[in-house]
Coordinates of C-alpha atoms in Angstrom, one line a residue:
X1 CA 22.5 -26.9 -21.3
X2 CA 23.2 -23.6 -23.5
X3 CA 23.0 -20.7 -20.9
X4 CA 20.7 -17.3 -23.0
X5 CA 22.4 -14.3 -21.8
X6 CA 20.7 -11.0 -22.6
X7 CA 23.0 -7.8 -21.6
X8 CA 21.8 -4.5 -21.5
X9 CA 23.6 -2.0 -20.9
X10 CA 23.8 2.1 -22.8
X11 CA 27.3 2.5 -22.4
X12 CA 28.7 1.0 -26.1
X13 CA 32.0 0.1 -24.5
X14 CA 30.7 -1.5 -21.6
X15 CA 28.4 -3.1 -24.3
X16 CA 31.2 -4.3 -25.9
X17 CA 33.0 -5.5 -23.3
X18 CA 30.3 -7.5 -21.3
X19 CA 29.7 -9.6 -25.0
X20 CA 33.4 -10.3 -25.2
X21 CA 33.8 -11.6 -22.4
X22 CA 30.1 -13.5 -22.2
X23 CA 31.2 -15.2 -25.7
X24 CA 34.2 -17.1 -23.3
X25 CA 31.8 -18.6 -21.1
X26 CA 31.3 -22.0 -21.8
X27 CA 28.1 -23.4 -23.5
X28 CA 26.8 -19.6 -23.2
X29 CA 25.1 -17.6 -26.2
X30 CA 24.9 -13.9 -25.7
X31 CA 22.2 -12.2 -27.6
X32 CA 22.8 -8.8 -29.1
X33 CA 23.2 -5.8 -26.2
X34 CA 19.9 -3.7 -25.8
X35 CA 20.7 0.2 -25.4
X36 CA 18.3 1.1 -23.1
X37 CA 15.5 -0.1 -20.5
X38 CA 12.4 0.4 -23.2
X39 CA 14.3 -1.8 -25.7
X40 CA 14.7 -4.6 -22.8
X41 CA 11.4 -4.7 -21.4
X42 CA 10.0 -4.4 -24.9
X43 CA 12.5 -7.3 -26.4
X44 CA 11.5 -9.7 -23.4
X45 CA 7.8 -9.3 -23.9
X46 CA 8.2 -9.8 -27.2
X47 CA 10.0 -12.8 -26.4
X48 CA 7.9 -14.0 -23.9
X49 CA 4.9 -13.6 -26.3
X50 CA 5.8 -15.9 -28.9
X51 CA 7.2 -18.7 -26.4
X52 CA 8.8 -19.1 -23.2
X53 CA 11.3 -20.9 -24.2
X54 CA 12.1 -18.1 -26.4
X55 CA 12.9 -16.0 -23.0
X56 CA 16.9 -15.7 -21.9
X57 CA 17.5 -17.6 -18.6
X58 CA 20.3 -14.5 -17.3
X59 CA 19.7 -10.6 -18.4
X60 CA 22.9 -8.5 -17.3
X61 CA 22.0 -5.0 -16.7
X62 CA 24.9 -2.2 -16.6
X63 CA 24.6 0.3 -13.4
X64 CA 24.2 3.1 -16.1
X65 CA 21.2 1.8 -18.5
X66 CA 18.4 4.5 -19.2
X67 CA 15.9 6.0 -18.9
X68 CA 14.8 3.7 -15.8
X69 CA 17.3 3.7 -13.2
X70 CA 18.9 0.0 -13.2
X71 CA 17.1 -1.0 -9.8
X72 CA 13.8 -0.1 -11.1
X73 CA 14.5 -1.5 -13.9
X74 CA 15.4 -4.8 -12.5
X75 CA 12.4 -4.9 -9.8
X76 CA 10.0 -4.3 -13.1
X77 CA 12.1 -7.2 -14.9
X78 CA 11.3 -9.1 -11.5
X79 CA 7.8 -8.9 -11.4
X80 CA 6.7 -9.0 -15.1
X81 CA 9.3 -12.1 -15.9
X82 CA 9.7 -13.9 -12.6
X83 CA 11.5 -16.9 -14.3
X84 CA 14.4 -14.7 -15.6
X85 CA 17.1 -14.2 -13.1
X86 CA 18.4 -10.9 -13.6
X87 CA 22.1 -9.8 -12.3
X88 CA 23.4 -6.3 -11.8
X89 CA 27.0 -5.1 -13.1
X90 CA 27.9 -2.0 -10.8
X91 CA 31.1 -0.7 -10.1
X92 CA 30.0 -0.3 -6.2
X93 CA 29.6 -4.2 -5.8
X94 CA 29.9 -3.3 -1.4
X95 CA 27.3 -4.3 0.9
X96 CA 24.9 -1.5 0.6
X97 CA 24.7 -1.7 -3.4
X98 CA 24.1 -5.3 -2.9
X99 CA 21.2 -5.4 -0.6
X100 CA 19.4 -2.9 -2.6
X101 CA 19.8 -5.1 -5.0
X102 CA 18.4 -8.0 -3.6
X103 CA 15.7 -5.9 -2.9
X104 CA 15.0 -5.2 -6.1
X105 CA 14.8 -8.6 -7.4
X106 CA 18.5 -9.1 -8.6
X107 CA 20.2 -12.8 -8.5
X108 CA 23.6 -11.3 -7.8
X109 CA 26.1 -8.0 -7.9
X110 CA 29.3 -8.2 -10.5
X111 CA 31.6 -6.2 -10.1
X112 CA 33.4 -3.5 -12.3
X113 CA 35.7 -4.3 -13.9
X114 CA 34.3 -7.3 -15.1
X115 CA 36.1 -10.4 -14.1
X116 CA 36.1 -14.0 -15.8
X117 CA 35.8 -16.0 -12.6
X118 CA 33.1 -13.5 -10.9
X119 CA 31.0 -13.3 -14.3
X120 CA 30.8 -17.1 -14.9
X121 CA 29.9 -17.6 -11.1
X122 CA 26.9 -15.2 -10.8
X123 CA 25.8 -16.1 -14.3
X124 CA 25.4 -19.7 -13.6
X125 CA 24.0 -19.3 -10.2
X126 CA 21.2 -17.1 -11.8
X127 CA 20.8 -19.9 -14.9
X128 CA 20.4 -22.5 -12.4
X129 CA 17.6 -20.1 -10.2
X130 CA 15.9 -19.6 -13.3
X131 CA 15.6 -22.9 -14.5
X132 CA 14.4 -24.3 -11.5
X133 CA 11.8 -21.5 -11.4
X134 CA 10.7 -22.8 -14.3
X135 CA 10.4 -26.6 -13.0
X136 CA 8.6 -25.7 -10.4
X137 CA 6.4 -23.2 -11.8
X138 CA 5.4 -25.3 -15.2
X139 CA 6.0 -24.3 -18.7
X140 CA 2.5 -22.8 -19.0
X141 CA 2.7 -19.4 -21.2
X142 CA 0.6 -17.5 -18.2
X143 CA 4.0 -17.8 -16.3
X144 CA 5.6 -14.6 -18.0
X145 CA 2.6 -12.7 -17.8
X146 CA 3.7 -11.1 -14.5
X147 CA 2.7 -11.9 -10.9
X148 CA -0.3 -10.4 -11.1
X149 CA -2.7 -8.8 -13.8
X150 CA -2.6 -6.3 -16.7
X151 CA -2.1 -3.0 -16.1
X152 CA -3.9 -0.6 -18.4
X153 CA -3.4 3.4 -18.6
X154 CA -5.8 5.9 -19.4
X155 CA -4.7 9.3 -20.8
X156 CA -6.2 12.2 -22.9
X157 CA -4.6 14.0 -25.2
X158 CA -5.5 17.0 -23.5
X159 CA -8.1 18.0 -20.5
X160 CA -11.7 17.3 -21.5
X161 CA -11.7 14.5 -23.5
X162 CA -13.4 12.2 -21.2
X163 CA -10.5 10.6 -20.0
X164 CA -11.7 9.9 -16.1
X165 CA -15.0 8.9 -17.9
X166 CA -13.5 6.5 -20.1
X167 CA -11.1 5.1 -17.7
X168 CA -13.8 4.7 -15.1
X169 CA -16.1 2.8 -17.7
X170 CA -13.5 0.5 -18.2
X171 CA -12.8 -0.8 -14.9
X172 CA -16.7 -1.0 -14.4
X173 CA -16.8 -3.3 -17.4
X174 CA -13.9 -5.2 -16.2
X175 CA -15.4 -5.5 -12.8
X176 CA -18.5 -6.9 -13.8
X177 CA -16.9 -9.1 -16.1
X178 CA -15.7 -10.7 -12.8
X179 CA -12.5 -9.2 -13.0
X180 CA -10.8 -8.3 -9.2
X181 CA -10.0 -4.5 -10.8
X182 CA -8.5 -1.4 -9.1
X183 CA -8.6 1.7 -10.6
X184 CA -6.2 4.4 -9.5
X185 CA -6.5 8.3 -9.8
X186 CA -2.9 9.1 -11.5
X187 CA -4.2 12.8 -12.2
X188 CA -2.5 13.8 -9.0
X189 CA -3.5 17.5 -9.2
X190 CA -7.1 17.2 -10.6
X191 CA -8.2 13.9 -10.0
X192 CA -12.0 13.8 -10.4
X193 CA -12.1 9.9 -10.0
X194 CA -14.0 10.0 -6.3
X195 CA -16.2 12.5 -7.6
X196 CA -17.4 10.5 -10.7
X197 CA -18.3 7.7 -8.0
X198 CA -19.4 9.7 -5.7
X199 CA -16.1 8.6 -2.9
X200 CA -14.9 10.5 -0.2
X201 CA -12.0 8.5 1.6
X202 CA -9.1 10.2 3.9
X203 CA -6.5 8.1 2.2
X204 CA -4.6 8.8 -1.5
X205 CA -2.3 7.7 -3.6
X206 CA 0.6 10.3 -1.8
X207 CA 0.1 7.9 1.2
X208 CA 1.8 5.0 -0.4
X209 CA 4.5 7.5 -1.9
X210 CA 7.0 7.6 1.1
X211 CA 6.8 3.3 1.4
X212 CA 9.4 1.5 0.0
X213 CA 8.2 -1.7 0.7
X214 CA 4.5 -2.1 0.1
X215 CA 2.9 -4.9 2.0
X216 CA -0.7 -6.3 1.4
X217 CA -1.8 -4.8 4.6
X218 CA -0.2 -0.9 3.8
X219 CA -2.0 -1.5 0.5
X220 CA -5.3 -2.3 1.8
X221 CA -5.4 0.3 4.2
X222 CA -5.1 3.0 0.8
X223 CA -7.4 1.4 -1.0
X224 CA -11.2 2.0 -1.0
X225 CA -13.4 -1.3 -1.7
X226 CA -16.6 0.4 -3.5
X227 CA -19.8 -1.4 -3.7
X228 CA -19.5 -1.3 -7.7
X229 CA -16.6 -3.8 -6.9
X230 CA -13.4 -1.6 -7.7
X231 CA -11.0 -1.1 -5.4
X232 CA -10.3 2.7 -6.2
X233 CA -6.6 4.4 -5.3
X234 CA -7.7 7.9 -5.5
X235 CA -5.5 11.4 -6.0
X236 CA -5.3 13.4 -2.9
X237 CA -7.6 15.6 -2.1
X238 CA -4.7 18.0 -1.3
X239 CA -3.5 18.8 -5.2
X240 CA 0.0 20.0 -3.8
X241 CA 0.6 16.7 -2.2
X242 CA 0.6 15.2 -6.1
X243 CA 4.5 15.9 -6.0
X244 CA 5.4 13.7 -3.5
X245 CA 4.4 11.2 -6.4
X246 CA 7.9 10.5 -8.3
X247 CA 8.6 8.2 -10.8
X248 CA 9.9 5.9 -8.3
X249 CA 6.7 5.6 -5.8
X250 CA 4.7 5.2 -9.3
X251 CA 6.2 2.4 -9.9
X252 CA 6.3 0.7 -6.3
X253 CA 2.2 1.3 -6.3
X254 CA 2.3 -0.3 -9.8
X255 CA 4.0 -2.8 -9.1
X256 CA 2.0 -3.5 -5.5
X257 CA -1.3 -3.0 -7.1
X258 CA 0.0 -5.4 -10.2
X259 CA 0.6 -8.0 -7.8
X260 CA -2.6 -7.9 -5.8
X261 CA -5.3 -7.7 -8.9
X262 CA -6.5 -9.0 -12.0
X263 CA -6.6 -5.5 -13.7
X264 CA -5.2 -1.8 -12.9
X265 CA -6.8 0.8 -15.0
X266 CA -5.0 4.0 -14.1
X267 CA -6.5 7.3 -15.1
X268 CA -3.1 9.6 -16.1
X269 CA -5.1 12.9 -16.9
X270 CA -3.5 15.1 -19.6
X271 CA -0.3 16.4 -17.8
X272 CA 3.0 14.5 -18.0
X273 CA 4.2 13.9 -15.2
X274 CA 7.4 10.8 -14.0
X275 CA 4.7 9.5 -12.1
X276 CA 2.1 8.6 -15.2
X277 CA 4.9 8.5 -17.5
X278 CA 6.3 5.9 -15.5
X279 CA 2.3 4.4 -15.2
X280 CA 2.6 4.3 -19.1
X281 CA 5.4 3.0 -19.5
X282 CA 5.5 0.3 -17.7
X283 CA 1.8 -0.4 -18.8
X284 CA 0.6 -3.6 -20.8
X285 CA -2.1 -1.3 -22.9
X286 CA -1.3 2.3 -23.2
X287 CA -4.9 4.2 -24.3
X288 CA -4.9 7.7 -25.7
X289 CA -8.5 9.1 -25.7
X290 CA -9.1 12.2 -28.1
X291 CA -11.8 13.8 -29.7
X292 CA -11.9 14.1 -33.6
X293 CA -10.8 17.9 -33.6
X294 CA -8.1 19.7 -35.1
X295 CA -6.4 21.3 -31.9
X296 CA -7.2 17.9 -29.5
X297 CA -5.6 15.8 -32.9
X298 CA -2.7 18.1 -32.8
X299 CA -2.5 17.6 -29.2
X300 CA -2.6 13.9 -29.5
X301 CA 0.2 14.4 -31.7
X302 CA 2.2 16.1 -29.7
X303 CA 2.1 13.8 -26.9
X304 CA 2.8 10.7 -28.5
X305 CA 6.1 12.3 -29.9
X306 CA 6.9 13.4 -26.6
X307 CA 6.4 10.1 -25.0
X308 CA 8.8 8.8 -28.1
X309 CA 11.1 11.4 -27.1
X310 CA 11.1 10.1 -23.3
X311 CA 11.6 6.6 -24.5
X312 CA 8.0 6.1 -22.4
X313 CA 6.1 4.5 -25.5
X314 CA 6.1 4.1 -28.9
X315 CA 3.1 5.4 -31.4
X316 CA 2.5 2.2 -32.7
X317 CA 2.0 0.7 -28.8
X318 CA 0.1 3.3 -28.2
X319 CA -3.8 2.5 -28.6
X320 CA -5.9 5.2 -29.1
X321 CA -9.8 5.9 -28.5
X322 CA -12.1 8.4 -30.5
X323 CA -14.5 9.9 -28.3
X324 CA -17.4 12.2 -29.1
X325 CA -17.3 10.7 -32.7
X326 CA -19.7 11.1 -35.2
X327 CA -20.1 9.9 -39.1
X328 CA -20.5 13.9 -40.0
X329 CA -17.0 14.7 -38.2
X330 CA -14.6 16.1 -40.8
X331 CA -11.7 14.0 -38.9
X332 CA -12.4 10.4 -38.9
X333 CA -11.0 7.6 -36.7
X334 CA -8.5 6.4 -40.0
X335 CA -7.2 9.8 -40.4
X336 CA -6.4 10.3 -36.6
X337 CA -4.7 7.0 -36.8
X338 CA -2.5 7.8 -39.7
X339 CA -2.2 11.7 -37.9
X340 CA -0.8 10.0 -34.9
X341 CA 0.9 6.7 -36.0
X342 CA -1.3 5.3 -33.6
X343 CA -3.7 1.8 -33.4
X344 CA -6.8 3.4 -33.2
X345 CA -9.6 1.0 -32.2
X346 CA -12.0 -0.5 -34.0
X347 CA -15.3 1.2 -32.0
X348 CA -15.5 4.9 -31.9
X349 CA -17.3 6.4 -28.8
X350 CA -20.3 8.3 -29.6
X351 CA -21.2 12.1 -29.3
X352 CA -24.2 11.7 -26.8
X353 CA -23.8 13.9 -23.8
X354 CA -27.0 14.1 -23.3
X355 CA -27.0 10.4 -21.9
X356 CA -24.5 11.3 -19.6
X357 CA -25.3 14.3 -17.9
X358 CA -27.6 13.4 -15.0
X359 CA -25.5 10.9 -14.2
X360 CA -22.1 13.1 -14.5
X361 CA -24.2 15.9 -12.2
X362 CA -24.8 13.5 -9.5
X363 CA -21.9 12.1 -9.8
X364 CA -22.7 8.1 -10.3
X365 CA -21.9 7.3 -13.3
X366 CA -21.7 3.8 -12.6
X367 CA -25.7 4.1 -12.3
X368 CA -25.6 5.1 -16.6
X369 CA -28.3 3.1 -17.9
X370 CA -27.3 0.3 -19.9
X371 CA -29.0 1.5 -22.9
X372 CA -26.5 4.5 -23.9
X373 CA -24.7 4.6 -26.4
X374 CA -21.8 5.7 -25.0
X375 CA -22.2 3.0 -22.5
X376 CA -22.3 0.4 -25.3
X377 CA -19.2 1.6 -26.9
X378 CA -17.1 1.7 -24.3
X379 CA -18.1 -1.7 -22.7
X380 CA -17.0 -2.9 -26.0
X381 CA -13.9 -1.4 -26.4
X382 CA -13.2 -3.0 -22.8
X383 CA -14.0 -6.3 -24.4
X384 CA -12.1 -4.7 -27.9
X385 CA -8.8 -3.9 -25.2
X386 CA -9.0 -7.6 -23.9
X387 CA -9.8 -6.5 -20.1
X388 CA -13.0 -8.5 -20.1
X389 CA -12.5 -12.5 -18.2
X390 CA -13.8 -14.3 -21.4
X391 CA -17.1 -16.4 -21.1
X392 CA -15.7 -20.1 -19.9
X393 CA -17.1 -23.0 -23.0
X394 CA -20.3 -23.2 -23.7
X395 CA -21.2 -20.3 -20.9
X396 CA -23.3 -16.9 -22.7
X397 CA -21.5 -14.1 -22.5
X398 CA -24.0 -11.9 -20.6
X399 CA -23.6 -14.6 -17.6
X400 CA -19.7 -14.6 -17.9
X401 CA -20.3 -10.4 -17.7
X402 CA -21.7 -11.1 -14.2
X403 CA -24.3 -8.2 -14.0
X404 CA -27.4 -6.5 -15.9
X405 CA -26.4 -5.7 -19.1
X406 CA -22.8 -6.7 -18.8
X407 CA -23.0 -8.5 -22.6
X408 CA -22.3 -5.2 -23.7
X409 CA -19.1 -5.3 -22.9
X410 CA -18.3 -8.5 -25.5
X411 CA -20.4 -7.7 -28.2
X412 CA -21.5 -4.3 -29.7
X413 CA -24.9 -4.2 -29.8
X414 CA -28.2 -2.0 -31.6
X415 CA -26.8 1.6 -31.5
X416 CA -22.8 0.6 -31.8
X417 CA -23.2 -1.6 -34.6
X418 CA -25.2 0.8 -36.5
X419 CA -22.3 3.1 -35.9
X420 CA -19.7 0.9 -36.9
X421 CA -22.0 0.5 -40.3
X422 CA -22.4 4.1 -40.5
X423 CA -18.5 4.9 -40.4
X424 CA -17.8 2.1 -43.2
X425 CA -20.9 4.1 -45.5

């Protein structure tokens, strides 16, 4: 059986080297070396999209790949492509280095410098892992979709926007879809998520920062179960305790909250910080709201370069949402997409503020009647954003949606379609 080896690693003579000496092993074929952790993750779900069997059984990553340190980089590997065994080239190969990385979800340590015998050992050893993974899991395509659910981030392109709104509306939709959805409060300074829902809970998002290891039971104990049906993660209440958010406890929650639900919908605010740029990242669908305005375009702008300058997300991943639109707005949803190099979506959310201010003063905005507007069009662009569970055969969609009203979020209806009509005039 022909072994797929995929190496990544930024070092171009470690590069080099690895491939020379993977093109000896017998009945092995190498695939080209990836530069840098984005390239990886984004090569294998490209991979894993068009077929399994398209996926690599080994993936070498170099101790010095970027910008994602190579243990986080190998836990994410871990969880979003369980069937790939992934080993770890390090030039500390000792006992500490080693457990870390079996922590992390690695099949085996090589050491530097590379050796022939070492290299064809730990290689086969993960081959053989990984294909009787995939015996035993099947050879369904839902396999490589990760352990758990999608994870969907929610940023504005600067404060404002309706970002919280937006990402709150989402995980409504997705919850009454029938969806098991948590939505987490990733603006860790200014995180307005409770207040939308009207939440008070003693326990934040900083609590889960200091865990390495994030059991079901720690993770419960965080989260708030809310009678709409989310499970909400919220910000401390404490805006100072946002720093003890890194990169790295972003991604352990992630990854814990990935494994535990159908959807995350994570609400990044409009700071960058290495926690939500580690949220977006890592996310399946990266939203951008923005309002069609010269200085909130500009902004929208500006951050999608600087996410391309982070290696956190490419423009053309990044799916962006027009809020507060209307068909006598100078700046239309085509020119923001060209602006920004960005996918905008298909339904534009309407200028209608009066429909949401009672509701935004009370703070329940999951009470909105179904009849907005602004309701409408973001329940479709849930269902637009595939975060909806589609209606089962021959089932309507409103009783797939699982709650009053829920249709909208499948079909725009009345006020969205005439938008969509007026937009095309």
């Amino acid at each position: 059986m022909t072994t797929r080896i995929l190496p990544a690693a930024a070092d171009p003579d470690a590069a080099r080297a690895i491939s020379s000496l993977l093109s000896q092993l017998p009945a092995a074929e190498p695939g080209a070396p990836v530069p840098d952790s984005t390239t990886l993750l984004d090569t294998l779900g490209r991979l894993a999209a068009e077929s399994i069997d398209e996926l690599p059984e080994v993936v070498l990553v170099h101790e010095r790949i970027g910008p994602v340190p190579a243990l986080d980089l190998i836990r994410e590997v871990a969880l979003r492509f369980p069937a790939v065994g992934v080993v770890l080239v390090s030039s500390d190969a000792g006992p500490a280095v080693f457990s870390a990385a079996m922590d992390s979800g690695a099949r085996g340590v090589i050491g530097l410098p590379l050796a022939y015998e070492e290299l064809a050992a730990r290689v086969q050893a993960a081959a053989q892992w990984s294909a009787g993974v995939r015996r035993h899991l099947g050879r369904g395509a839902d396999v490589f979709t990760g352990p758990g659910g999608k994870v969907v981030t929610v940023t504005g392109a600067k404060g404002g926007v309706g970002t919280t709104f937006t990402a709150v509306q989402f995980a409504l939709a997705a919850a009454a879809s029938g969806r098991r959805t948590a939505l987490v409060d990733m603006d860790l300074q200014a995180g307005d998520v409770g207040s939308y829902l009207d939440v008070q809970f003693r326990r934040s998002i900083a609590d889960l920062a200091g865990i390495h290891d994030i059991s079901p039971r720690v993770l419960q104990d965080a989260v708030y179960e809310d009678r709409t049906g989310l499970a909400l993660l919220l910000a401390p209440a404490e805006g100072e305790r946002g720093e003890e958010v890194d990169e790295r406890a972003a991604r352990h929650v992630v990854g814990a909250l990935r494994g535990r639900y159908e959807l995350v919908v994570i609400d990044c605010g409009s700071q960058v910080t290495g926690a939500n740029a580690a949220a977006v990242e890592t996310a399946d669908v990266a939203v951008l709201v923005t309002t069609p305005d010269v200085v909130c375009v500009r902004a929208a702008k500006r951050l999608v370069r600087m996410w391309e300058r982070l290696q956190v997300r490419k423009a053309e991943d990044t799916t962006m949402v027009v809020n507060r639109w209307s068909k006598h707005t100078e700046i239309q949803p085509a020119l923001i997409g060209q602006i920004t190099k960005t996918r905008v979506t298909r339904t534009p959310v309407p200028a209608a503020f009066k429909e949401l201010q009672a509701v935004v003063d009370a703070g329940r905005v999951q009470d909105l009647d179904n009849r907005s507007t602004v309701k409408q069009a973001l329940w479709a662009l849930a269902g637009e954003l595939g975060l909806l569970t589609p209606p089962s055969e021959g089932e309507p969609e409103a009783a797939a949606a699982g709650a009053p009203g829920a249709s909208l979020a499948v079909r725009a209806a009345g006020p969205v379609a005439r938008l969509r009509r007026g937009r095309e005039g």
